[in-house]
mmCIF file of C-alpha atoms in Angstrom:
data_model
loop_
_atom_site.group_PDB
_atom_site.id
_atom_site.type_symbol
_atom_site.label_atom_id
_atom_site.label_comp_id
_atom_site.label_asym_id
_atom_site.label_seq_id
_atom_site.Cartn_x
_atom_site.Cartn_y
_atom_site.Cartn_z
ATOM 1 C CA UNK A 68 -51.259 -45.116 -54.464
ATOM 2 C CA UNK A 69 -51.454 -48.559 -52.911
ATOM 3 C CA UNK A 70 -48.315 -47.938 -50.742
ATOM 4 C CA UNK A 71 -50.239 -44.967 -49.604
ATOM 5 C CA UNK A 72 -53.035 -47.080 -48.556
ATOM 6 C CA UNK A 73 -51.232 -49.658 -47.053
ATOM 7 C CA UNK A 74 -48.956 -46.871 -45.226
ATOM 8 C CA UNK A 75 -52.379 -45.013 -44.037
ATOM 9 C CA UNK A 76 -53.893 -48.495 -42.896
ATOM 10 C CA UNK A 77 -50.920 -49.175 -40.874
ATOM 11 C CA UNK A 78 -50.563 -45.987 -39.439
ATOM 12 C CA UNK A 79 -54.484 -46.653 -38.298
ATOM 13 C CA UNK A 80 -53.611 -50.188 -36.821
ATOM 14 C CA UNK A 81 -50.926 -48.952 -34.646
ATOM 15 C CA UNK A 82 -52.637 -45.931 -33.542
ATOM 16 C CA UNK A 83 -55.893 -47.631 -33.113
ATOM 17 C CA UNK A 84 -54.662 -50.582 -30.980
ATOM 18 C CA UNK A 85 -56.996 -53.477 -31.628
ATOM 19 C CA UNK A 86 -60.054 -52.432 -32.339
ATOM 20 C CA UNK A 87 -61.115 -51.615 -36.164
ATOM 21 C CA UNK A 88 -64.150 -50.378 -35.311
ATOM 22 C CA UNK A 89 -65.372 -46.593 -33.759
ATOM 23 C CA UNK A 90 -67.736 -46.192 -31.008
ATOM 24 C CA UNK A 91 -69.465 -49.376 -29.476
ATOM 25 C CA UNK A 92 -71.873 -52.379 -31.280
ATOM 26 C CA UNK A 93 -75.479 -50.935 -32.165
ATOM 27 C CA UNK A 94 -78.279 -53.101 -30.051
ATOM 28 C CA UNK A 95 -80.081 -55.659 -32.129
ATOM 29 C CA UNK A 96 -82.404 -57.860 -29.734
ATOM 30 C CA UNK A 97 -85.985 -56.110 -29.899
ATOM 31 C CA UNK A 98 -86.971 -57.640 -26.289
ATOM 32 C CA UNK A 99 -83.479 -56.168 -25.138
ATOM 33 C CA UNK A 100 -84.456 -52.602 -26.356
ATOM 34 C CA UNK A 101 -88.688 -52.320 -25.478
ATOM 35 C CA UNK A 102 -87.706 -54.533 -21.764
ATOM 36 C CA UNK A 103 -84.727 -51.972 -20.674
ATOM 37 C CA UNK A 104 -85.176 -48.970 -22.646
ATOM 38 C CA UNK A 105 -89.179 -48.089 -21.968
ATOM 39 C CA UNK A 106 -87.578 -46.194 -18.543
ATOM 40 C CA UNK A 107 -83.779 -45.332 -19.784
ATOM 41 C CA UNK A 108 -81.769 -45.275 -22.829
ATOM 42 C CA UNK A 109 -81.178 -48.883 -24.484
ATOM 43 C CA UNK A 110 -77.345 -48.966 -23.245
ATOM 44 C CA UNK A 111 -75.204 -51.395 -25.619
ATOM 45 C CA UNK A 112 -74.305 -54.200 -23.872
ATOM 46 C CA UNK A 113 -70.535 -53.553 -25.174
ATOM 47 C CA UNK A 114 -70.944 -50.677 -22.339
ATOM 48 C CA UNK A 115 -69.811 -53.021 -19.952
ATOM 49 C CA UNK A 116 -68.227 -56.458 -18.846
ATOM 50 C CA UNK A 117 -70.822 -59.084 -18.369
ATOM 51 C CA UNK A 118 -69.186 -59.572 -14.928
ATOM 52 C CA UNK A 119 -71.270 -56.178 -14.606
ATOM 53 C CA UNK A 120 -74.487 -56.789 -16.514
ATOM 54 C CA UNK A 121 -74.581 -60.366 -14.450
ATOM 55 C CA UNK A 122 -74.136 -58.322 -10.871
ATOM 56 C CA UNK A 123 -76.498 -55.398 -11.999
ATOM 57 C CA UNK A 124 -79.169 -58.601 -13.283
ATOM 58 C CA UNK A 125 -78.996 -59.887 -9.819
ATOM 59 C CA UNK A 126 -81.356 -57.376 -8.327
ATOM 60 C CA UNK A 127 -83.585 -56.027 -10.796
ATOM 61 C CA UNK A 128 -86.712 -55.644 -8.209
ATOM 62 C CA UNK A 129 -84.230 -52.482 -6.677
ATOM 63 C CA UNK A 130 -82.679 -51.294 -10.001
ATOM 64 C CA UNK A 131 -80.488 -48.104 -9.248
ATOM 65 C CA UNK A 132 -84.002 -47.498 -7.002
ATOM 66 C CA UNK A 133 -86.288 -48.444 -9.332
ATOM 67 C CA UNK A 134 -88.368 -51.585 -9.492
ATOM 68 C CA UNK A 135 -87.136 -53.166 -13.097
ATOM 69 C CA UNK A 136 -88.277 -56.932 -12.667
ATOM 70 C CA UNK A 137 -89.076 -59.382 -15.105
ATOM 71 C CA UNK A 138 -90.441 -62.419 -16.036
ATOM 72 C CA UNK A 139 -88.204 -65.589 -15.620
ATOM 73 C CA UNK A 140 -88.498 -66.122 -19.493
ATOM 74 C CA UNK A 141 -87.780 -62.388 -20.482
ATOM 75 C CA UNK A 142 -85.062 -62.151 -17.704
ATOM 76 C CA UNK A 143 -82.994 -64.993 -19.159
ATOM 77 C CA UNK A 144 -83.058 -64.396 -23.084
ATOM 78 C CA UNK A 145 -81.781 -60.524 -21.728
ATOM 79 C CA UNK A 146 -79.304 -61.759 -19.794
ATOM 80 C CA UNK A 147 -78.140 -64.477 -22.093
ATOM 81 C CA UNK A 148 -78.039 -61.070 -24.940
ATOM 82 C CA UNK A 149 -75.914 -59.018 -22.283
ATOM 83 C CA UNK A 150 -73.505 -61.712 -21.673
ATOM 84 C CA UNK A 151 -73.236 -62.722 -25.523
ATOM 85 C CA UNK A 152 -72.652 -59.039 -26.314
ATOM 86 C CA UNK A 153 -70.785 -57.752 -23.709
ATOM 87 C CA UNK A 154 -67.986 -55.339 -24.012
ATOM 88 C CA UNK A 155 -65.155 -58.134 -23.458
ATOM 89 C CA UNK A 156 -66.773 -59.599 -25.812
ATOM 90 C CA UNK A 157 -66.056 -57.001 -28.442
ATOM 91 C CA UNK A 158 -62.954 -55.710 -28.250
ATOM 92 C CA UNK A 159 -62.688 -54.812 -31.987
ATOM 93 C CA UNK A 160 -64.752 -51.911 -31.191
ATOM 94 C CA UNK A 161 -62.868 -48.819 -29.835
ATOM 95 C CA UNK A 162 -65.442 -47.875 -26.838
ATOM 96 C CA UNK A 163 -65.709 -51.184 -25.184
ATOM 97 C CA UNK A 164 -61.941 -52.020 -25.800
ATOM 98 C CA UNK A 165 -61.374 -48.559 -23.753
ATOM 99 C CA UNK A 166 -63.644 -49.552 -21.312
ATOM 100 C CA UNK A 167 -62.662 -52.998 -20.501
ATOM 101 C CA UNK A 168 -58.447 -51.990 -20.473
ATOM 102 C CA UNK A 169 -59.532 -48.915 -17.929
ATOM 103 C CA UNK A 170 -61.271 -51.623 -14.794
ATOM 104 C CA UNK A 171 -59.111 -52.816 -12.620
ATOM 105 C CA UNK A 172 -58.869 -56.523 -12.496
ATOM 106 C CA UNK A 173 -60.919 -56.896 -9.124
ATOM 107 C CA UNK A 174 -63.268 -54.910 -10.327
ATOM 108 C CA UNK A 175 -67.282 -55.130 -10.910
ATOM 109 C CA UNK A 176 -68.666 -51.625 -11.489
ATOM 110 C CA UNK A 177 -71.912 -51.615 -11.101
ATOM 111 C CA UNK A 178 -72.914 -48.727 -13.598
ATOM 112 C CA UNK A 179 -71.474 -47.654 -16.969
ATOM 113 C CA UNK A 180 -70.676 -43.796 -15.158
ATOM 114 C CA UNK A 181 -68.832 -46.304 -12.271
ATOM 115 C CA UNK A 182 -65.967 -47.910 -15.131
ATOM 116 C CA UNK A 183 -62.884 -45.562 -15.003
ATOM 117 C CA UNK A 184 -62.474 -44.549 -18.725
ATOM 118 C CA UNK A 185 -66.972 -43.194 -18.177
ATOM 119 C CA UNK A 186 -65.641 -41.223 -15.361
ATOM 120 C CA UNK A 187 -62.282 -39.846 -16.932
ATOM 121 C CA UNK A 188 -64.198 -38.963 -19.954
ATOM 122 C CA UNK A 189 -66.572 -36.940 -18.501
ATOM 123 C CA UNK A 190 -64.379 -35.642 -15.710
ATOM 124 C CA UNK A 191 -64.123 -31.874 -17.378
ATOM 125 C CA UNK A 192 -67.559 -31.743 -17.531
ATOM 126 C CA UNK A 193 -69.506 -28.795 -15.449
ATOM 127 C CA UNK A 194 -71.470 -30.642 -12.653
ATOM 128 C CA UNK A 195 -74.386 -28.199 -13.300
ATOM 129 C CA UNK A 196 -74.508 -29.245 -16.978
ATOM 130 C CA UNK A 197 -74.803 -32.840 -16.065
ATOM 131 C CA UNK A 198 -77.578 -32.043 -13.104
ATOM 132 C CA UNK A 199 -79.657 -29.913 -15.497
ATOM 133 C CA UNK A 200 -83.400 -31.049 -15.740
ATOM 134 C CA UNK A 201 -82.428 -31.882 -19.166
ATOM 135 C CA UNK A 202 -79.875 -34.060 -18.421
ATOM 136 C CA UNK A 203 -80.385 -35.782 -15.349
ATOM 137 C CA UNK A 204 -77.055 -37.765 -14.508
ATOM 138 C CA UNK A 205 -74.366 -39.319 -16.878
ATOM 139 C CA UNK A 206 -76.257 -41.987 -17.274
ATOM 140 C CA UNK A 207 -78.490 -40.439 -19.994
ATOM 141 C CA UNK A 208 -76.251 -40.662 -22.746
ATOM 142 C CA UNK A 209 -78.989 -39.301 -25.101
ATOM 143 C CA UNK A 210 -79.185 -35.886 -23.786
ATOM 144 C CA UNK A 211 -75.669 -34.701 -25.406
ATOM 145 C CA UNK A 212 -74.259 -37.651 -27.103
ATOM 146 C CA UNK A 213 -76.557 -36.781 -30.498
ATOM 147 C CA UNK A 214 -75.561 -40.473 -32.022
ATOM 148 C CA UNK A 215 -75.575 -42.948 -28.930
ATOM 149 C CA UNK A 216 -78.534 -44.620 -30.507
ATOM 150 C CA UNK A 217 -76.444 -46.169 -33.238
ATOM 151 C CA UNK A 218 -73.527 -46.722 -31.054
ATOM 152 C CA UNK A 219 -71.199 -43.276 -31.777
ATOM 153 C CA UNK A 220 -70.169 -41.486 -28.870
ATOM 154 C CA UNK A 221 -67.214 -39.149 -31.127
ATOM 155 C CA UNK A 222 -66.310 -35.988 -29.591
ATOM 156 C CA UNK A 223 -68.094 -34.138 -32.948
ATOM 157 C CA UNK A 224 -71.290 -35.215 -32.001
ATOM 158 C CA UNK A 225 -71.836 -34.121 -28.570
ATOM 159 C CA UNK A 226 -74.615 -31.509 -27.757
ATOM 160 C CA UNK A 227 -74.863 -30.316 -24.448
ATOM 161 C CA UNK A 228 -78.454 -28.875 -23.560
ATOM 162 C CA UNK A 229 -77.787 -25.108 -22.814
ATOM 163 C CA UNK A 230 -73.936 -24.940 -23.520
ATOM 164 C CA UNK A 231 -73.469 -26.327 -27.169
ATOM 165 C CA UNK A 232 -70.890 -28.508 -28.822
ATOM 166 C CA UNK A 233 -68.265 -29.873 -26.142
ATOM 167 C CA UNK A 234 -64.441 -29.517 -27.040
ATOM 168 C CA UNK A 235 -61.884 -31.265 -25.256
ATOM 169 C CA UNK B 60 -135.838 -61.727 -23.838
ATOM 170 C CA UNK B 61 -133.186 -64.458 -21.824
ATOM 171 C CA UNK B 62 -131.871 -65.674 -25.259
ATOM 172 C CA UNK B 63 -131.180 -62.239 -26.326
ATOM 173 C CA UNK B 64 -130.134 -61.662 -23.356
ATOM 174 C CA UNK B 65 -127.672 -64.313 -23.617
ATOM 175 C CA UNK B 66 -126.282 -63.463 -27.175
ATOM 176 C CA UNK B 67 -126.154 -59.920 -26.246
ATOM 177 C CA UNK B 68 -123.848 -61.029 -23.371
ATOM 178 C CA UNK B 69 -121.392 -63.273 -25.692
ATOM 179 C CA UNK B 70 -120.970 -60.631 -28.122
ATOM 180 C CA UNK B 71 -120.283 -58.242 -25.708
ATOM 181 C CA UNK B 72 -117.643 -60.958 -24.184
ATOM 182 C CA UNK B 73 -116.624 -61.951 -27.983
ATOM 183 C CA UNK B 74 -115.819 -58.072 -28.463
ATOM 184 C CA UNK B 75 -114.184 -57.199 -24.898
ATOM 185 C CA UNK B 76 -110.834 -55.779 -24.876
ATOM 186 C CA UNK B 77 -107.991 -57.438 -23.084
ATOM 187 C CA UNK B 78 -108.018 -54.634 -20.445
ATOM 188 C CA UNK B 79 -112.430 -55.438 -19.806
ATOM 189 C CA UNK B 80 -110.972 -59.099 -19.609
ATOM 190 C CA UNK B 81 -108.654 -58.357 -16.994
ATOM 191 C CA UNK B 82 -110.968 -56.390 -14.859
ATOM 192 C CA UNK B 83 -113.613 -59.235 -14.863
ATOM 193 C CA UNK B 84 -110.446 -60.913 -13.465
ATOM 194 C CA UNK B 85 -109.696 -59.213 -10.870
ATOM 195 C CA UNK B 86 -113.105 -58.103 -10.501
ATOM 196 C CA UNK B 87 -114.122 -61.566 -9.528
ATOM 197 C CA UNK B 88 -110.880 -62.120 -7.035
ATOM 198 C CA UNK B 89 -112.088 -58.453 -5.277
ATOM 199 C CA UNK B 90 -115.399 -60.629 -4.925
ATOM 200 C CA UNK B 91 -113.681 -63.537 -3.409
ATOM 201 C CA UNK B 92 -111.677 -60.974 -0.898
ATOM 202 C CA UNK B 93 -114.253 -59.239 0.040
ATOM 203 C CA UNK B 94 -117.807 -60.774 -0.269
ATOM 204 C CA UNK B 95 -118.943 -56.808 0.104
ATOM 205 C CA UNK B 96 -116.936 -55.636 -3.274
ATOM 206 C CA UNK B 97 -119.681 -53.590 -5.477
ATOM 207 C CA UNK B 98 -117.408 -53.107 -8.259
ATOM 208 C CA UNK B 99 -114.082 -50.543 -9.388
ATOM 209 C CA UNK B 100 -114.186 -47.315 -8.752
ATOM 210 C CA UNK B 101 -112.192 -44.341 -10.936
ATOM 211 C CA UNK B 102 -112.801 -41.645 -8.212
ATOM 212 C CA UNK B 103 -110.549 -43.766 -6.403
ATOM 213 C CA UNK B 104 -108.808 -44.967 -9.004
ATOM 214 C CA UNK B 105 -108.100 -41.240 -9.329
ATOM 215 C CA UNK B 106 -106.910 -40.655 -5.642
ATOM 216 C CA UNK B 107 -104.469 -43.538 -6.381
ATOM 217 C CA UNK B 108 -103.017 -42.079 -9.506
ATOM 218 C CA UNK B 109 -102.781 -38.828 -7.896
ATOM 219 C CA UNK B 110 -101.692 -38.654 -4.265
ATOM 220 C CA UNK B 111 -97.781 -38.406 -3.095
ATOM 221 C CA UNK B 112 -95.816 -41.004 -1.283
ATOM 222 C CA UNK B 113 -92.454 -41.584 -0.336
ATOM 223 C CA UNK B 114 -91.742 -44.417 -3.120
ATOM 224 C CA UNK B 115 -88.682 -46.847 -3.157
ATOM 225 C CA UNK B 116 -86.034 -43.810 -4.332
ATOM 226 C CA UNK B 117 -87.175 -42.211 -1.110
ATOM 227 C CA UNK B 118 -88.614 -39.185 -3.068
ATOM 228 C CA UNK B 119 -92.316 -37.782 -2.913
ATOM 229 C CA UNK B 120 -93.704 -38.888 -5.759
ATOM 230 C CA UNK B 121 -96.942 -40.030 -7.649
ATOM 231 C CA UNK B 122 -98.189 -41.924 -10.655
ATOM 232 C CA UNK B 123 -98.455 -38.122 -11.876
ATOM 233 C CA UNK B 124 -94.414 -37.206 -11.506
ATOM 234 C CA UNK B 125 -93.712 -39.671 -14.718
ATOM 235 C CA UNK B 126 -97.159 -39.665 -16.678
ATOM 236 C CA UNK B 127 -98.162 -36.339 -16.232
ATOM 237 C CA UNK B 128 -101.524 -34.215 -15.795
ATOM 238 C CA UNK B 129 -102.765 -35.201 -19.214
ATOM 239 C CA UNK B 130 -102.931 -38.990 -20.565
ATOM 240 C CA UNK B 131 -103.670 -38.403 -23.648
ATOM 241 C CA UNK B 132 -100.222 -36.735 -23.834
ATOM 242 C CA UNK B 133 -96.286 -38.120 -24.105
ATOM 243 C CA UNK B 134 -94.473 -37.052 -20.537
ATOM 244 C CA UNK B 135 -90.850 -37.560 -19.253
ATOM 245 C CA UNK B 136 -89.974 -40.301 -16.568
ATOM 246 C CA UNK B 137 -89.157 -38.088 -13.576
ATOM 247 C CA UNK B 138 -85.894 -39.714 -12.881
ATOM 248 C CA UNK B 139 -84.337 -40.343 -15.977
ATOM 249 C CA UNK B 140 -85.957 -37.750 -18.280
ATOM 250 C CA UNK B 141 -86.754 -40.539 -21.195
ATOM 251 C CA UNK B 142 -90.031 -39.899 -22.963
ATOM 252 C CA UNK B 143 -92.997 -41.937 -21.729
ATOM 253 C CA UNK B 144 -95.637 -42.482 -24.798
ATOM 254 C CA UNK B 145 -99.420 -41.421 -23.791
ATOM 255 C CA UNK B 146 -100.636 -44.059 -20.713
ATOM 256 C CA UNK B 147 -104.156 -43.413 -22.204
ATOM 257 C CA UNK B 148 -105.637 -46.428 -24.461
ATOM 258 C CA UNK B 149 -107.473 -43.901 -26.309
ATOM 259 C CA UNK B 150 -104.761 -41.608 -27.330
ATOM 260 C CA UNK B 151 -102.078 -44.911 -27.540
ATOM 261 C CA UNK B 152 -103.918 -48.137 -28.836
ATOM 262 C CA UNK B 153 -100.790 -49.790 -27.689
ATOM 263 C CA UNK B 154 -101.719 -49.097 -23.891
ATOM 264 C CA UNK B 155 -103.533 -52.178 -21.937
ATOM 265 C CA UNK B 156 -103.499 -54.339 -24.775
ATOM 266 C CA UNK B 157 -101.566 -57.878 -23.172
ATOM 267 C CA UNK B 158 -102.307 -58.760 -19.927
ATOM 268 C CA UNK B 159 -98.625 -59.701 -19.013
ATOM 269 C CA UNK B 160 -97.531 -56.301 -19.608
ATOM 270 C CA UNK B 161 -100.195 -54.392 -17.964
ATOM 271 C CA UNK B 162 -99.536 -56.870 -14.539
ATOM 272 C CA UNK B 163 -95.921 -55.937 -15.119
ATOM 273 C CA UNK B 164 -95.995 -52.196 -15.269
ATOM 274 C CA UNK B 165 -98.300 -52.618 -12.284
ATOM 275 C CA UNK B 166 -96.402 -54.226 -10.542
ATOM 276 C CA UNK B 167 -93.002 -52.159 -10.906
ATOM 277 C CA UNK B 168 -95.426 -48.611 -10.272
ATOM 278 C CA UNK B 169 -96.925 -49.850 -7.699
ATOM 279 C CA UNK B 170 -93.617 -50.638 -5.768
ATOM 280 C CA UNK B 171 -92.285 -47.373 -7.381
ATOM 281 C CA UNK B 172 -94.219 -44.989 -6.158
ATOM 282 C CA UNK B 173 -95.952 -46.488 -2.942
ATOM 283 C CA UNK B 174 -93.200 -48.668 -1.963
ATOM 284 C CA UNK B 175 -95.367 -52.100 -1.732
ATOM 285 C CA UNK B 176 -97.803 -53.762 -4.422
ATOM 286 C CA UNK B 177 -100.923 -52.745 -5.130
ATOM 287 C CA UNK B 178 -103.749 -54.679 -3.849
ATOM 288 C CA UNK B 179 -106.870 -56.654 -6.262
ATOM 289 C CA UNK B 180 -109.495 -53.870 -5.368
ATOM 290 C CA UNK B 181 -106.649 -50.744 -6.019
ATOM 291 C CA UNK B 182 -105.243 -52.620 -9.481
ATOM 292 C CA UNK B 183 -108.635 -52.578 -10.591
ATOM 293 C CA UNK B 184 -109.497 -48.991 -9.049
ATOM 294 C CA UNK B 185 -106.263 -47.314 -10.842
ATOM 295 C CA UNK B 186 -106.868 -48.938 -13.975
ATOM 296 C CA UNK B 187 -109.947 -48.058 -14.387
ATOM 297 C CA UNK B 188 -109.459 -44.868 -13.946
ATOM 298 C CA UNK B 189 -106.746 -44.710 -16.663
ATOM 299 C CA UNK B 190 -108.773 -46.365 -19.126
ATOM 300 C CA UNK B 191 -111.679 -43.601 -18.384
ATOM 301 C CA UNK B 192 -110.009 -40.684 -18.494
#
């Protein structure tokens, strides 16, 4: 029995690479979550480098067209969480280790949707489904993903509005 | 009668809520812009809330398109789809209650859907109009 264990934990650590951990690091800072996610889903901040997160913070007055400013005192302790949290930052987790191996090393994307493993993920994906009122873009994670909240983004858990459960 | 006058008027003051506060505020720089200012209006507090402009996405759009016909009500932010709670202090306590975040969301709106920030007399206009309705 233990030799099974230890077989079926090894098996996991070579198939799994580094990362013990599924899906991406839940939010925790309260600020983080009522400051970013009153217009949008509260993205994890393991989403993306913080070489991201600081480009996207450097403009917040036109965010993706939208006016997302802050106070100087709010702005820094959400920054400071972003770059503390950041998907380099947790590698043990399998979404943000998958994310960070896919950029490019001159890269900055400057969206979640813009890092290459977002795009090849979603790639199959019917353009209609993803422009339906319901869903909006890819950056509403929410609208199919059932358990982005806590982090999980597993194939079994995806819902698309008007098509069902998604099957690679 | 002044005396009672007088306590009448400090606990009226003692019991204003932090949205009365801020319209005394802004009441008083509207009165310092314009010597002529007779007070907010929610008729055009109402045309504020209600009319189409190009905002900063470059879409038509009005206070409407993300808070929808009915305060009292949740709606869905026209752009993203996430669900905005009530805008309506009566039907969301939570609404107007810090100054810092009612200035904020002005603010951001205001450059949202008209492209430029409000001015004193239509901050005071559109909020009271919200708070009214």
């Amino acid at each position: 029995m233990k030799s099974l264990i230890l077989i079926t934990a090894l098996t996991c650590a070579v198939f799994a690479g580094s990362f013990n951990k599924a899906g991406v690091a839940p939010v925790t800072n309260e600020l983080y979550k009522k400051e970013c996610g009153s217009c949008h889903f509260a993205y994890q901040p393991g989403l993306l480098p913080s070489k991201s997160w600081d480009k996207m913070m450097l403009n917040l007055s036109d965010h993706f067209g939208s006016d997302a400013s802050l106070e100087k005192e709010d702005y820094d302790s959400i920054l400071g969480y972003l770059r503390k949290n950041s998907a380099e930052k947790f590698m043990n987790y399998k979404r943000s280790a998958r994310i960070v191996n896919s950029l490019r090393a001159a890269e900055t994307p400057e969206s979640i949707s813009k890092t290459p493993y977002i795009i090849k993920k979603h790639k199959k994906i019917r353009a209609d489904l993803i422009t339906q009122q319901e869903v909006k873009g890819i950056f509403n994670c929410t609208a199919c993903h059932t358990t982005a909240q806590k982090g999980i983004y597993s194939e079994r858990d995806i819902l698309i509005p008007n098509f069902g459960k998604w099957e690679d | 009668m002044k005396l009672i006058f007088t306590l009448l008027l400090l606990i009226s003051i003692s019991y204003a809520s932090v949205v009365d506060e801020y319209l005394v505020t802004l009441g008083a720089q509207a009165k310092v812009e314009n010597p002529n200012f007779k007070g907010f209006d929610a008729k055009r507090g109402e045309i504020i809330f209600t009319s189409k402009h190009i905002g900063k996405k470059g879409k038509e759009v009005s206070c409407v398109s993300c808070h929808g016909d009915d305060l009292s009500k949740a709606s869905k932010n026209f752009f993203t789809a996430k669900e905005i709670e009530p805008l309506s202090p009566k039907a969301n306590p939570n609404r107007f209650s810090e100054v810092k975040t009612i200035e904020k969301w002005i603010r951001r709106n205001f450059n949202d859907v008209y492209n430029r920030e409000g001015t004193t007399l239509e901050k005071g206009d559109v909020v009271t109009y919200i708070i009214n309705k």
